[in-house]
Coordinates of C-alpha atoms in Angstrom, one line a residue:
M1 CA -51.6 0.0 -20.9
N2 CA -52.8 2.7 -18.6
L3 CA -52.9 3.3 -14.9
W4 CA -56.2 4.4 -13.9
I5 CA -56.7 6.3 -10.2
L6 CA -60.3 6.2 -9.1
S7 CA -61.0 8.7 -5.8
E8 CA -64.0 10.4 -4.4
E9 CA -61.8 13.8 -4.4
Y10 CA -59.0 15.1 -5.4
P11 CA -55.7 13.2 -4.5
R12 CA -52.6 15.4 -2.8
L13 CA -49.3 15.6 -4.6
Q14 CA -47.7 13.2 -2.4
T15 CA -50.5 10.8 -2.0
L16 CA -50.2 10.6 -6.0
N17 CA -46.1 10.0 -5.8
T18 CA -46.1 7.4 -3.1
I19 CA -49.5 5.3 -5.1
I20 CA -47.4 5.6 -8.0
K21 CA -44.2 4.3 -6.5
M22 CA -45.4 1.8 -5.0
F23 CA -46.9 0.2 -8.1
L24 CA -44.0 0.6 -10.0
K25 CA -41.8 -1.1 -6.8
D26 CA -44.9 -4.2 -7.5
N27 CA -44.5 -4.6 -10.8
N28 CA -40.5 -3.9 -10.7
F29 CA -41.3 -1.1 -13.1
S30 CA -38.1 1.0 -14.6
S31 CA -38.9 4.6 -14.1
F32 CA -37.7 8.1 -14.6
I33 CA -40.0 10.3 -12.0
D34 CA -39.8 14.2 -12.8
N35 CA -41.6 16.7 -11.3
I36 CA -45.7 15.4 -11.5
R37 CA -47.5 17.4 -12.4
V38 CA -51.3 17.3 -12.9
I39 CA -53.5 18.7 -15.7
P40 CA -56.8 18.6 -15.9
M41 CA -58.7 16.8 -19.1
L42 CA -61.2 19.3 -21.7
E43 CA -64.0 17.0 -23.6
N44 CA -65.5 19.6 -26.5
N45 CA -64.2 22.3 -24.1
S46 CA -65.7 21.0 -21.0
F47 CA -64.3 19.5 -18.6
N48 CA -65.1 15.7 -17.8
F49 CA -63.8 15.1 -14.3
T50 CA -60.3 14.0 -15.4
Y51 CA -56.8 14.2 -14.9
K52 CA -54.0 13.4 -16.3
V53 CA -50.8 12.7 -14.9
I54 CA -47.4 14.1 -16.5
G55 CA -43.9 13.9 -14.8
I56 CA -43.5 10.5 -15.2
N57 CA -41.6 8.4 -18.0
C58 CA -41.9 4.3 -17.8
N59 CA -42.9 2.2 -20.9
K60 CA -44.9 0.0 -19.0
I61 CA -47.1 2.9 -18.5
K62 CA -48.9 4.6 -21.0
N63 CA -50.7 7.2 -19.3
I64 CA -51.9 7.7 -16.0
F65 CA -55.3 9.2 -15.1
I66 CA -57.5 10.2 -12.1
K67 CA -60.9 10.3 -11.9
I68 CA -63.2 11.6 -10.3
V69 CA -66.0 9.6 -8.9
K70 CA -68.8 9.7 -6.5
G71 CA -69.7 6.3 -5.4
S72 CA -73.1 5.4 -3.6
S73 CA -72.0 4.2 -0.8
S74 CA -68.6 3.5 1.5
F75 CA -65.9 4.1 -1.0
A76 CA -62.5 4.1 -0.3
D77 CA -60.6 6.4 -1.2
Y78 CA -58.1 5.0 -4.9
L79 CA -59.2 2.4 -7.1
I80 CA -56.4 1.7 -8.8
F81 CA -56.4 -0.2 -12.4
Y82 CA -53.8 -0.9 -14.8
Q83 CA -55.7 -1.4 -18.3
N84 CA -56.3 0.6 -21.3
D85 CA -59.9 2.2 -20.2
E86 CA -61.2 3.9 -18.6
P87 CA -62.4 1.3 -15.5
K88 CA -66.2 0.3 -15.8
Y89 CA -68.3 -1.5 -12.8
S90 CA -67.0 -4.4 -13.4
D91 CA -63.2 -4.4 -13.8
N92 CA -61.5 -4.7 -11.0
P93 CA -59.2 -3.0 -9.1
I94 CA -55.5 -4.2 -8.6
Y95 CA -55.2 -1.5 -5.1
A96 CA -57.9 -0.5 -3.0
I97 CA -56.0 2.2 -0.8
E98 CA -57.3 3.8 2.3
E99 CA -55.9 7.9 3.1
T100 CA -54.2 7.8 6.7
K101 CA -55.1 11.4 7.3
T102 CA -54.2 13.0 10.6
D103 CA -56.3 14.2 12.1
D104 CA -60.0 14.5 13.0
K105 CA -60.5 18.2 10.8
E106 CA -58.3 16.4 7.2
S107 CA -60.8 13.7 7.7
R108 CA -63.8 13.0 8.1
N109 CA -64.1 9.0 8.9
T110 CA -61.1 8.9 11.2
S111 CA -62.3 6.1 13.1
I112 CA -60.6 2.6 13.1
Y113 CA -64.3 1.4 12.4
Q114 CA -64.7 3.3 9.5
R115 CA -62.0 2.3 8.3
A116 CA -63.0 -1.0 8.4
I117 CA -66.3 -1.1 7.1
K118 CA -65.1 0.5 4.2
F119 CA -62.3 -3.3 3.2
I120 CA -65.6 -5.7 4.4
F121 CA -67.4 -3.5 1.8
I122 CA -64.6 -3.9 -1.2
D123 CA -64.4 -7.7 -0.3
T124 CA -68.5 -7.5 -1.8
Y125 CA -66.8 -6.8 -4.8
Y126 CA -64.0 -7.0 -5.3
K127 CA -62.8 -10.1 -4.2
N128 CA -58.8 -10.6 -4.9
V129 CA -58.0 -6.3 -4.8
K130 CA -54.9 -5.9 -2.5
K131 CA -55.7 -3.5 0.3

């Protein structure tokens, strides 16, 4: 199966590394991690807002994809799916992750209340997601 990372923004490599390692550990998957690289995917010579992550070898993960998406309201920084096909609205993520930024320069929503609202909103749609 594939690991899908949906986000409104392109993730930092450090964040990407943390998400992937957390997934591997939580599922007791063995892997070899080399130099993680992210390459854009093209469809008919056009960028389709999907990236492929390379540099990770795990026999339980066929591919790792990052998909840039746009939510119409509050949206966690990352929704993580483990499935073959690109996630649809009706699919349930395995993780909803809110990345903590260090200061107001890096994030527009550093307020604890703004972050908490995102998780309340997520519970409306995805009851069993790990946060």
